[in-house]
PDB file of C-alpha atoms in Angstrom:
ATOM      1  CA  MET A   1      70.899 138.476  94.145  1.00  0.00           C
ATOM      2  CA  LEU A   2      71.785 142.030  95.174  1.00  0.00           C
ATOM      3  CA  GLU A   3      70.100 143.737  98.088  1.00  0.00           C
ATOM      4  CA  GLU A   4      68.477 147.127  97.614  1.00  0.00           C
ATOM      5  CA  PHE A   5      67.508 149.909  99.976  1.00  0.00           C
ATOM      6  CA  HIS A   6      64.594 152.307  99.718  1.00  0.00           C
ATOM      7  CA  TYR A   7      64.893 156.054 100.060  1.00  0.00           C
ATOM      8  CA  GLN A   8      62.191 158.648 100.619  1.00  0.00           C
ATOM      9  CA  LEU A   9      62.764 162.380 100.265  1.00  0.00           C
ATOM     10  CA  PRO A  10      61.361 165.421 102.086  1.00  0.00           C
ATOM     11  CA  TRP A  11      61.478 167.500  98.884  1.00  0.00           C
ATOM     12  CA  ARG A  12      59.985 167.509  95.373  1.00  0.00           C
ATOM     13  CA  THR A  13      61.985 166.780  92.272  1.00  0.00           C
ATOM     14  CA  ALA A  14      62.060 169.331  89.461  1.00  0.00           C
ATOM     15  CA  SER A  15      62.618 166.624  86.848  1.00  0.00           C
ATOM     16  CA  ALA A  16      60.074 166.405  84.023  1.00  0.00           C
ATOM     17  CA  HIS A  17      60.940 162.736  83.448  1.00  0.00           C
ATOM     18  CA  PRO A  18      58.431 160.272  84.936  1.00  0.00           C
ATOM     19  CA  GLY A  19      59.545 158.521  88.111  1.00  0.00           C
ATOM     20  CA  ARG A  20      58.461 157.474  91.584  1.00  0.00           C
ATOM     21  CA  HIS A  21      59.193 160.652  93.579  1.00  0.00           C
ATOM     22  CA  ALA A  22      56.906 163.582  94.371  1.00  0.00           C
ATOM     23  CA  GLY A  23      57.399 166.259  91.730  1.00  0.00           C
ATOM     24  CA  LYS A  24      56.870 169.979  91.219  1.00  0.00           C
ATOM     25  CA  HIS A  25      55.296 169.802  87.757  1.00  0.00           C
ATOM     26  CA  SER A  26      51.606 169.517  87.018  1.00  0.00           C
ATOM     27  CA  GLY A  27      50.361 166.527  85.112  1.00  0.00           C
ATOM     28  CA  GLY A  28      49.551 162.864  85.391  1.00  0.00           C
ATOM     29  CA  GLU A  29      47.002 161.584  87.846  1.00  0.00           C
ATOM     30  CA  HIS A  30      49.193 160.383  90.699  1.00  0.00           C
ATOM     31  CA  GLU A  31      49.003 163.080  93.366  1.00  0.00           C
ATOM     32  CA  PHE A  32      45.932 165.265  93.894  1.00  0.00           C
ATOM     33  CA  HIS A  33      46.928 168.932  94.035  1.00  0.00           C
ATOM     34  CA  GLY A  34      43.685 170.938  94.076  1.00  0.00           C
ATOM     35  CA  HIS A  35      41.011 172.337  91.785  1.00  0.00           C
ATOM     36  CA  ALA A  36      41.056 174.739  88.857  1.00  0.00           C
ATOM     37  CA  PRO A  37      38.335 176.137  86.516  1.00  0.00           C
ATOM     38  CA  LEU A  38      37.714 174.057  83.402  1.00  0.00           C
ATOM     39  CA  ILE A  39      38.422 177.128  81.252  1.00  0.00           C
ATOM     40  CA  ALA A  40      41.943 177.297  82.733  1.00  0.00           C
ATOM     41  CA  ARG A  41      42.553 173.539  82.563  1.00  0.00           C
ATOM     42  CA  PRO A  42      40.471 172.059  79.705  1.00  0.00           C
ATOM     43  CA  GLU A  43      40.573 168.487  80.980  1.00  0.00           C
ATOM     44  CA  ALA A  44      36.949 167.385  80.900  1.00  0.00           C
ATOM     45  CA  HIS A  45      37.773 163.881  82.136  1.00  0.00           C
ATOM     46  CA  ASN A  46      38.884 165.441  85.450  1.00  0.00           C
ATOM     47  CA  ILE A  47      35.669 167.411  86.125  1.00  0.00           C
ATOM     48  CA  ASP A  48      34.725 167.218  89.805  1.00  0.00           C
ATOM     49  CA  ILE A  49      30.919 167.444  90.039  1.00  0.00           C
ATOM     50  CA  HIS A  50      30.885 168.068  93.779  1.00  0.00           C
ATOM     51  CA  ALA A  51      33.449 170.888  93.575  1.00  0.00           C
ATOM     52  CA  SER A  52      31.589 172.375  90.588  1.00  0.00           C
ATOM     53  CA  LEU A  53      28.283 172.492  92.506  1.00  0.00           C
ATOM     54  CA  LEU A  54      30.004 174.258  95.399  1.00  0.00           C
ATOM     55  CA  ASP A  55      31.749 176.864  93.232  1.00  0.00           C
ATOM     56  CA  PRO A  56      30.198 180.311  93.986  1.00  0.00           C
ATOM     57  CA  PHE A  57      30.649 181.437  90.355  1.00  0.00           C
ATOM     58  CA  GLY A  58      28.987 178.364  88.881  1.00  0.00           C
ATOM     59  CA  GLN A  59      32.085 177.258  86.999  1.00  0.00           C
ATOM     60  CA  PHE A  60      32.950 173.711  86.121  1.00  0.00           C
ATOM     61  CA  MET A  61      35.901 172.703  88.302  1.00  0.00           C
ATOM     62  CA  VAL A  62      38.480 170.062  87.461  1.00  0.00           C
ATOM     63  CA  ARG A  63      40.830 168.133  89.691  1.00  0.00           C
ATOM     64  CA  THR A  64      44.529 168.966  89.211  1.00  0.00           C
ATOM     65  CA  PHE A  65      47.444 166.665  89.900  1.00  0.00           C
ATOM     66  CA  ARG A  66      51.197 166.733  90.252  1.00  0.00           C
ATOM     67  CA  GLN A  67      53.225 164.247  88.299  1.00  0.00           C
ATOM     68  CA  ARG A  68      55.889 162.078  89.874  1.00  0.00           C
ATOM     69  CA  GLY A  69      59.458 162.289  88.603  1.00  0.00           C
ATOM     70  CA  LEU A  70      62.871 160.694  88.803  1.00  0.00           C
ATOM     71  CA  ILE A  71      65.875 162.028  90.705  1.00  0.00           C
ATOM     72  CA  SER A  72      69.626 161.770  90.343  1.00  0.00           C
ATOM     73  CA  VAL A  73      71.335 159.650  93.025  1.00  0.00           C
ATOM     74  CA  ASN A  74      75.057 160.367  93.305  1.00  0.00           C
ATOM     75  CA  ILE A  75      78.001 159.161  95.343  1.00  0.00           C
ATOM     76  CA  ILE A  76      80.825 161.602  95.982  1.00  0.00           C
ATOM     77  CA  ALA A  77      83.682 159.504  97.366  1.00  0.00           C
ATOM     78  CA  ASP A  78      86.846 160.531  99.154  1.00  0.00           C
ATOM     79  CA  LEU A  79      89.605 158.511  97.458  1.00  0.00           C
ATOM     80  CA  SER A  80      92.549 159.901  99.406  1.00  0.00           C
ATOM     81  CA  ALA A  81      95.201 157.780 101.132  1.00  0.00           C
ATOM     82  CA  SER A  82      93.370 157.481 104.454  1.00  0.00           C
ATOM     83  CA  MET A  83      90.668 155.467 102.662  1.00  0.00           C
ATOM     84  CA  SER A  84      93.201 152.686 101.989  1.00  0.00           C
ATOM     85  CA  PHE A  85      92.915 151.464 105.593  1.00  0.00           C
ATOM     86  CA  HIS A  86      92.155 147.739 106.003  1.00  0.00           C
ATOM     87  CA  GLY A  87      89.383 147.003 103.526  1.00  0.00           C
ATOM     88  CA  LYS A  88      87.703 150.411 103.366  1.00  0.00           C
ATOM     89  CA  MET A  89      87.742 150.392  99.571  1.00  0.00           C
ATOM     90  CA  LYS A  90      85.961 147.034  99.486  1.00  0.00           C
ATOM     91  CA  THR A  91      83.265 148.464 101.763  1.00  0.00           C
ATOM     92  CA  LEU A  92      82.993 151.529  99.520  1.00  0.00           C
ATOM     93  CA  ALA A  93      82.714 149.218  96.489  1.00  0.00           C
ATOM     94  CA  ARG A  94      79.875 147.273  98.124  1.00  0.00           C
ATOM     95  CA  PHE A  95      78.112 150.485  99.169  1.00  0.00           C
ATOM     96  CA  THR A  96      78.428 151.763  95.577  1.00  0.00           C
ATOM     97  CA  GLU A  97      77.118 148.506  94.144  1.00  0.00           C
ATOM     98  CA  LEU A  98      74.001 148.546  96.343  1.00  0.00           C
ATOM     99  CA  THR A  99      73.384 152.266  95.763  1.00  0.00           C
ATOM    100  CA  ALA A 100      73.663 151.930  91.971  1.00  0.00           C
ATOM    101  CA  TYR A 101      71.363 148.906  92.027  1.00  0.00           C
ATOM    102  CA  SER A 102      68.824 150.653  94.289  1.00  0.00           C
ATOM    103  CA  ALA A 103      68.770 153.675  91.968  1.00  0.00           C
ATOM    104  CA  TYR A 104      68.305 151.380  88.967  1.00  0.00           C
ATOM    105  CA  ARG A 105      65.429 149.563  90.668  1.00  0.00           C
ATOM    106  CA  SER A 106      63.772 152.913  91.457  1.00  0.00           C
ATOM    107  CA  GLY A 107      64.174 154.136  87.867  1.00  0.00           C
ATOM    108  CA  ASP A 108      66.534 156.931  88.950  1.00  0.00           C
ATOM    109  CA  HIS A 109      69.794 158.170  87.491  1.00  0.00           C
ATOM    110  CA  PHE A 110      73.062 157.225  89.196  1.00  0.00           C
ATOM    111  CA  GLY A 111      76.364 159.093  89.197  1.00  0.00           C
ATOM    112  CA  PHE A 112      79.749 158.636  90.870  1.00  0.00           C
ATOM    113  CA  PHE A 113      82.530 161.149  91.531  1.00  0.00           C
ATOM    114  CA  GLY A 114      85.856 159.868  92.889  1.00  0.00           C
ATOM    115  CA  CYS A 115      87.895 162.630  94.525  1.00  0.00           C
ATOM    116  CA  GLY A 116      91.617 162.761  95.243  1.00  0.00           C
ATOM    117  CA  GLN A 117      93.796 165.797  94.702  1.00  0.00           C
ATOM    118  CA  ASP A 118      91.783 166.074  91.475  1.00  0.00           C
ATOM    119  CA  LEU A 119      88.583 164.487  90.211  1.00  0.00           C
ATOM    120  CA  LEU A 120      89.694 161.016  89.113  1.00  0.00           C
ATOM    121  CA  PRO A 121      88.525 160.173  85.551  1.00  0.00           C
ATOM    122  CA  ASP A 122      88.702 156.404  86.162  1.00  0.00           C
ATOM    123  CA  PHE A 123      86.211 156.818  88.997  1.00  0.00           C
ATOM    124  CA  HIS A 124      83.693 159.102  87.376  1.00  0.00           C
ATOM    125  CA  LEU A 125      80.284 158.102  86.080  1.00  0.00           C
ATOM    126  CA  PRO A 126      78.095 160.944  84.803  1.00  0.00           C
ATOM    127  CA  PRO A 127      74.552 160.768  86.228  1.00  0.00           C
ATOM    128  CA  ARG A 128      72.359 158.685  83.959  1.00  0.00           C
ATOM    129  CA  TRP A 129      70.347 155.484  83.967  1.00  0.00           C
ATOM    130  CA  TYR A 130      72.634 152.437  84.137  1.00  0.00           C
ATOM    131  CA  LYS A 131      70.910 149.151  83.469  1.00  0.00           C
ATOM    132  CA  GLY A 132      71.580 146.820  86.375  1.00  0.00           C
ATOM    133  CA  GLY A 133      74.030 149.139  88.151  1.00  0.00           C
ATOM    134  CA  ALA A 134      77.711 149.972  87.672  1.00  0.00           C
ATOM    135  CA  ALA A 135      79.613 146.664  87.724  1.00  0.00           C
ATOM    136  CA  GLU A 136      82.863 147.876  86.112  1.00  0.00           C
ATOM    137  CA  LEU A 137      83.188 150.821  88.483  1.00  0.00           C
ATOM    138  CA  VAL A 138      82.538 148.551  91.471  1.00  0.00           C
ATOM    139  CA  ASP A 139      85.316 146.174  90.344  1.00  0.00           C
ATOM    140  CA  ARG A 140      87.805 149.046  89.946  1.00  0.00           C
ATOM    141  CA  LEU A 141      86.951 150.431  93.378  1.00  0.00           C
ATOM    142  CA  GLY A 142      87.447 147.083  95.071  1.00  0.00           C
ATOM    143  CA  GLN A 143      90.977 146.791  93.642  1.00  0.00           C
ATOM    144  CA  PHE A 144      92.015 150.438  94.063  1.00  0.00           C
ATOM    145  CA  ASP A 145      94.719 151.469  96.543  1.00  0.00           C
ATOM    146  CA  PRO A 146      94.443 155.256  96.987  1.00  0.00           C
ATOM    147  CA  ASP A 147      97.641 157.199  97.575  1.00  0.00           C
ATOM    148  CA  ASP A 148      96.680 160.887  97.181  1.00  0.00           C
ATOM    149  CA  SER A 149      97.517 162.686 100.421  1.00  0.00           C
ATOM    150  CA  HIS A 150      94.405 164.887 100.266  1.00  0.00           C
ATOM    151  CA  CYS A 151      90.957 164.843  98.662  1.00  0.00           C
ATOM    152  CA  ARG A 152      91.238 168.516  97.677  1.00  0.00           C
ATOM    153  CA  SER A 153      88.896 168.148  94.704  1.00  0.00           C
ATOM    154  CA  LEU A 154      85.986 167.743  97.158  1.00  0.00           C
ATOM    155  CA  LEU A 155      86.180 171.505  97.701  1.00  0.00           C
ATOM    156  CA  SER A 156      85.214 172.140  94.057  1.00  0.00           C
ATOM    157  CA  ILE A 157      83.012 169.108  93.412  1.00  0.00           C
ATOM    158  CA  ALA A 158      79.792 171.165  93.366  1.00  0.00           C
ATOM    159  CA  GLU A 159      80.568 172.480  89.874  1.00  0.00           C
ATOM    160  CA  HIS A 160      80.468 168.914  88.524  1.00  0.00           C
ATOM    161  CA  CYS A 161      77.187 167.947  90.203  1.00  0.00           C
ATOM    162  CA  PRO A 162      73.758 167.884  88.499  1.00  0.00           C
ATOM    163  CA  ARG A 163      72.061 171.237  87.895  1.00  0.00           C
ATOM    164  CA  HIS A 164      68.826 170.186  89.636  1.00  0.00           C
ATOM    165  CA  ARG A 165      68.608 169.149  93.255  1.00  0.00           C
ATOM    166  CA  SER A 166      69.767 165.580  93.717  1.00  0.00           C
ATOM    167  CA  LEU A 167      70.397 163.022  96.433  1.00  0.00           C
ATOM    168  CA  ILE A 168      74.099 162.832  97.253  1.00  0.00           C
ATOM    169  CA  PHE A 169      75.934 160.328  99.440  1.00  0.00           C
ATOM    170  CA  LEU A 170      79.177 161.986 100.528  1.00  0.00           C
ATOM    171  CA  VAL A 171      81.392 159.050 101.563  1.00  0.00           C
ATOM    172  CA  SER A 172      84.576 159.744 103.509  1.00  0.00           C
ATOM    173  CA  ASP A 173      86.308 159.043 106.800  1.00  0.00           C
ATOM    174  CA  PHE A 174      86.240 162.841 107.314  1.00  0.00           C
ATOM    175  CA  HIS A 175      89.721 162.955 108.797  1.00  0.00           C
ATOM    176  CA  PHE A 176      90.357 166.343 107.188  1.00  0.00           C
ATOM    177  CA  PRO A 177      89.770 169.612 109.152  1.00  0.00           C
ATOM    178  CA  LEU A 178      86.190 170.417 110.172  1.00  0.00           C
ATOM    179  CA  HIS A 179      86.278 173.822 108.483  1.00  0.00           C
ATOM    180  CA  GLU A 180      86.975 172.075 105.148  1.00  0.00           C
ATOM    181  CA  THR A 181      84.044 169.726 105.786  1.00  0.00           C
ATOM    182  CA  ALA A 182      81.832 172.785 106.360  1.00  0.00           C
ATOM    183  CA  GLU A 183      83.118 174.360 103.115  1.00  0.00           C
ATOM    184  CA  ILE A 184      82.185 171.223 101.159  1.00  0.00           C
ATOM    185  CA  PHE A 185      78.678 171.154 102.628  1.00  0.00           C
ATOM    186  CA  ASP A 186      78.245 174.888 102.021  1.00  0.00           C
ATOM    187  CA  SER A 187      79.067 174.355  98.346  1.00  0.00           C
ATOM    188  CA  LEU A 188      76.430 171.581  98.100  1.00  0.00           C
ATOM    189  CA  LEU A 189      73.573 173.383  99.872  1.00  0.00           C
ATOM    190  CA  LYS A 190      71.168 173.059  96.936  1.00  0.00           C
ATOM    191  CA  HIS A 191      71.417 169.250  97.131  1.00  0.00           C
ATOM    192  CA  ASP A 192      70.246 166.716  99.721  1.00  0.00           C
ATOM    193  CA  VAL A 193      73.580 165.485 101.102  1.00  0.00           C
ATOM    194  CA  ILE A 194      73.824 162.344 103.250  1.00  0.00           C
ATOM    195  CA  PRO A 195      77.146 162.252 105.152  1.00  0.00           C
ATOM    196  CA  VAL A 196      78.394 158.642 105.084  1.00  0.00           C
ATOM    197  CA  VAL A 197      81.227 158.246 107.604  1.00  0.00           C
ATOM    198  CA  LEU A 198      83.404 155.231 106.776  1.00  0.00           C
ATOM    199  CA  TRP A 199      85.075 154.159 110.015  1.00  0.00           C
ATOM    200  CA  TYR A 200      86.189 150.710 111.148  1.00  0.00           C
ATOM    201  CA  PRO A 201      86.324 149.691 114.828  1.00  0.00           C
ATOM    202  CA  GLN A 202      89.850 148.397 114.096  1.00  0.00           C
ATOM    203  CA  GLU A 203      90.968 151.990 113.636  1.00  0.00           C
ATOM    204  CA  TYR A 204      90.564 152.865 117.287  1.00  0.00           C
ATOM    205  CA  ARG A 205      88.553 150.415 119.431  1.00  0.00           C
ATOM    206  CA  ASN A 206      90.088 147.025 118.710  1.00  0.00           C
ATOM    207  CA  LEU A 207      93.587 147.991 119.797  1.00  0.00           C
ATOM    208  CA  PRO A 208      95.619 145.870 122.228  1.00  0.00           C
ATOM    209  CA  GLU A 209      96.316 147.127 125.746  1.00  0.00           C
ATOM    210  CA  TRP A 210     100.045 146.493 125.363  1.00  0.00           C
ATOM    211  CA  GLY A 211     102.468 145.883 122.525  1.00  0.00           C
ATOM    212  CA  LEU A 212     103.768 147.320 119.283  1.00  0.00           C
ATOM    213  CA  VAL A 213     101.060 148.288 116.783  1.00  0.00           C
ATOM    214  CA  ARG A 214     101.136 149.771 113.311  1.00  0.00           C
ATOM    215  CA  LEU A 215      98.672 152.614 112.803  1.00  0.00           C
ATOM    216  CA  ALA A 216      97.858 154.402 109.551  1.00  0.00           C
ATOM    217  CA  ASP A 217      98.216 158.172 109.668  1.00  0.00           C
ATOM    218  CA  PRO A 218      94.787 159.456 108.502  1.00  0.00           C
ATOM    219  CA  GLU A 219      96.336 162.433 106.709  1.00  0.00           C
ATOM    220  CA  THR A 220      99.015 160.618 104.696  1.00  0.00           C
ATOM    221  CA  GLY A 221      97.836 157.002 104.816  1.00  0.00           C
ATOM    222  CA  LYS A 222     101.378 155.970 105.829  1.00  0.00           C
ATOM    223  CA  ASP A 223     101.940 153.481 108.647  1.00  0.00           C
ATOM    224  CA  ARG A 224     103.737 154.319 111.850  1.00  0.00           C
ATOM    225  CA  GLN A 225     104.659 152.111 114.771  1.00  0.00           C
ATOM    226  CA  LEU A 226     103.546 152.850 118.324  1.00  0.00           C
ATOM    227  CA  LEU A 227     104.138 151.197 121.670  1.00  0.00           C
ATOM    228  CA  MET A 228     100.559 150.706 122.835  1.00  0.00           C
ATOM    229  CA  ARG A 229      99.675 150.990 126.518  1.00  0.00           C
ATOM    230  CA  PRO A 230      96.308 151.447 128.308  1.00  0.00           C
ATOM    231  CA  THR A 231      96.592 155.231 128.689  1.00  0.00           C
ATOM    232  CA  LEU A 232      97.461 155.698 125.006  1.00  0.00           C
ATOM    233  CA  LYS A 233      94.626 153.404 123.951  1.00  0.00           C
ATOM    234  CA  ARG A 234      92.130 155.400 126.047  1.00  0.00           C
ATOM    235  CA  LYS A 235      93.465 158.634 124.547  1.00  0.00           C
ATOM    236  CA  ILE A 236      93.031 157.321 120.988  1.00  0.00           C
ATOM    237  CA  ILE A 237      89.472 156.153 121.692  1.00  0.00           C
ATOM    238  CA  ALA A 238      88.590 159.466 123.359  1.00  0.00           C
ATOM    239  CA  THR A 239      89.958 161.380 120.350  1.00  0.00           C
ATOM    240  CA  PHE A 240      87.800 159.378 117.932  1.00  0.00           C
ATOM    241  CA  GLU A 241      84.703 159.721 120.123  1.00  0.00           C
ATOM    242  CA  ASP A 242      85.210 163.487 120.382  1.00  0.00           C
ATOM    243  CA  ARG A 243      85.644 163.658 116.613  1.00  0.00           C
ATOM    244  CA  GLN A 244      82.451 161.655 116.165  1.00  0.00           C
ATOM    245  CA  GLU A 245      80.422 164.087 118.270  1.00  0.00           C
ATOM    246  CA  ARG A 246      81.864 167.100 116.461  1.00  0.00           C
ATOM    247  CA  LEU A 247      80.984 165.570 113.095  1.00  0.00           C
ATOM    248  CA  LYS A 248      77.445 164.728 114.232  1.00  0.00           C
ATOM    249  CA  HIS A 249      76.826 168.312 115.346  1.00  0.00           C
ATOM    250  CA  LEU A 250      78.274 169.716 112.136  1.00  0.00           C
ATOM    251  CA  PHE A 251      76.137 167.482 109.909  1.00  0.00           C
ATOM    252  CA  MET A 252      72.964 168.309 111.834  1.00  0.00           C
ATOM    253  CA  ARG A 253      73.534 171.964 110.954  1.00  0.00           C
ATOM    254  CA  TYR A 254      73.024 170.926 107.336  1.00  0.00           C
ATOM    255  CA  GLY A 255      69.837 168.979 108.018  1.00  0.00           C
ATOM    256  CA  ARG A 256      70.981 165.356 107.901  1.00  0.00           C
ATOM    257  CA  GLN A 257      72.239 162.867 110.466  1.00  0.00           C
ATOM    258  CA  ALA A 258      75.459 161.000 109.798  1.00  0.00           C
ATOM    259  CA  PHE A 259      75.278 157.431 108.538  1.00  0.00           C
ATOM    260  CA  PHE A 260      78.207 155.453 109.958  1.00  0.00           C
ATOM    261  CA  LEU A 261      79.418 152.782 107.554  1.00  0.00           C
ATOM    262  CA  ASP A 262      81.668 149.793 108.257  1.00  0.00           C
ATOM    263  CA  ASP A 263      82.254 146.279 106.968  1.00  0.00           C
ATOM    264  CA  THR A 264      78.998 145.016 108.547  1.00  0.00           C
ATOM    265  CA  PHE A 265      76.874 147.199 106.248  1.00  0.00           C
ATOM    266  CA  GLN A 266      73.515 145.815 105.091  1.00  0.00           C
ATOM    267  CA  ALA A 267      71.081 147.544 102.726  1.00  0.00           C
ATOM    268  CA  ASP A 268      68.268 147.509 105.308  1.00  0.00           C
ATOM    269  CA  GLN A 269      70.311 149.816 107.533  1.00  0.00           C
ATOM    270  CA  LEU A 270      69.982 152.595 104.960  1.00  0.00           C
ATOM    271  CA  THR A 271      66.262 151.940 104.497  1.00  0.00           C
ATOM    272  CA  HIS A 272      65.806 152.397 108.265  1.00  0.00           C
ATOM    273  CA  TYR A 273      67.970 155.547 108.135  1.00  0.00           C
ATOM    274  CA  PHE A 274      65.646 157.216 105.606  1.00  0.00           C
ATOM    275  CA  TYR A 275      62.402 156.192 107.268  1.00  0.00           C
ATOM    276  CA  GLU A 276      63.590 157.347 110.701  1.00  0.00           C
ATOM    277  CA  GLN A 277      64.600 160.843 109.530  1.00  0.00           C
TER     278      GLN A 277
END
């Protein structure tokens, strides 16, 4: 049985379709919003006797409510060559599987956008309700070996996203320049974007002190051989840690903390992430 995570949002959905999230539209009887005169809202079953007695103009007052609505949950995934490192695509596939299933269980739409040099048609699901998740997409992701040298289509992905505000998981190792990361987030300002940083400890921490090692170049995804020694190992770790801090500060400017993803990912970790925000 698949795990699911639960997400709560600090904003109201504009969707008119019934769902579980706080909405902007009036209607239903889920969330009390205030009072209105009966003449303005002819809903006799919602008359509030107490509020009517207190009205200085002697009008009958009715309770008003806001309806709850669905949202669109989307994954925008970096499918450039650097994401081919040691099992990253399998982790992305698992993350996608649990996200699609969680959206399905919440009654929300799910969409997926795979980005290389261009938007990849084989890794695109338009946002809609998928019964049970997105099994075929998950299988393709788990077997995919990306080879595009750059995820340039991320810079124009906003034009393919839903018109209304949606929840977006932007999944990448973010090895491209910080100014490009800022451009992507600027283009997605109307959405709630969760930066999901896919790093493995094997990339920088679990290196030997001495010996020949093969490292993947994060820009091209190609391997290169290095003679590892303690000073070089410390330099590599320091570079990653500095990059991590820079990314954290950048993401906080856009209102969300980074979620660091690796092969130990469990659904409960994302539930905790949302409830601790």
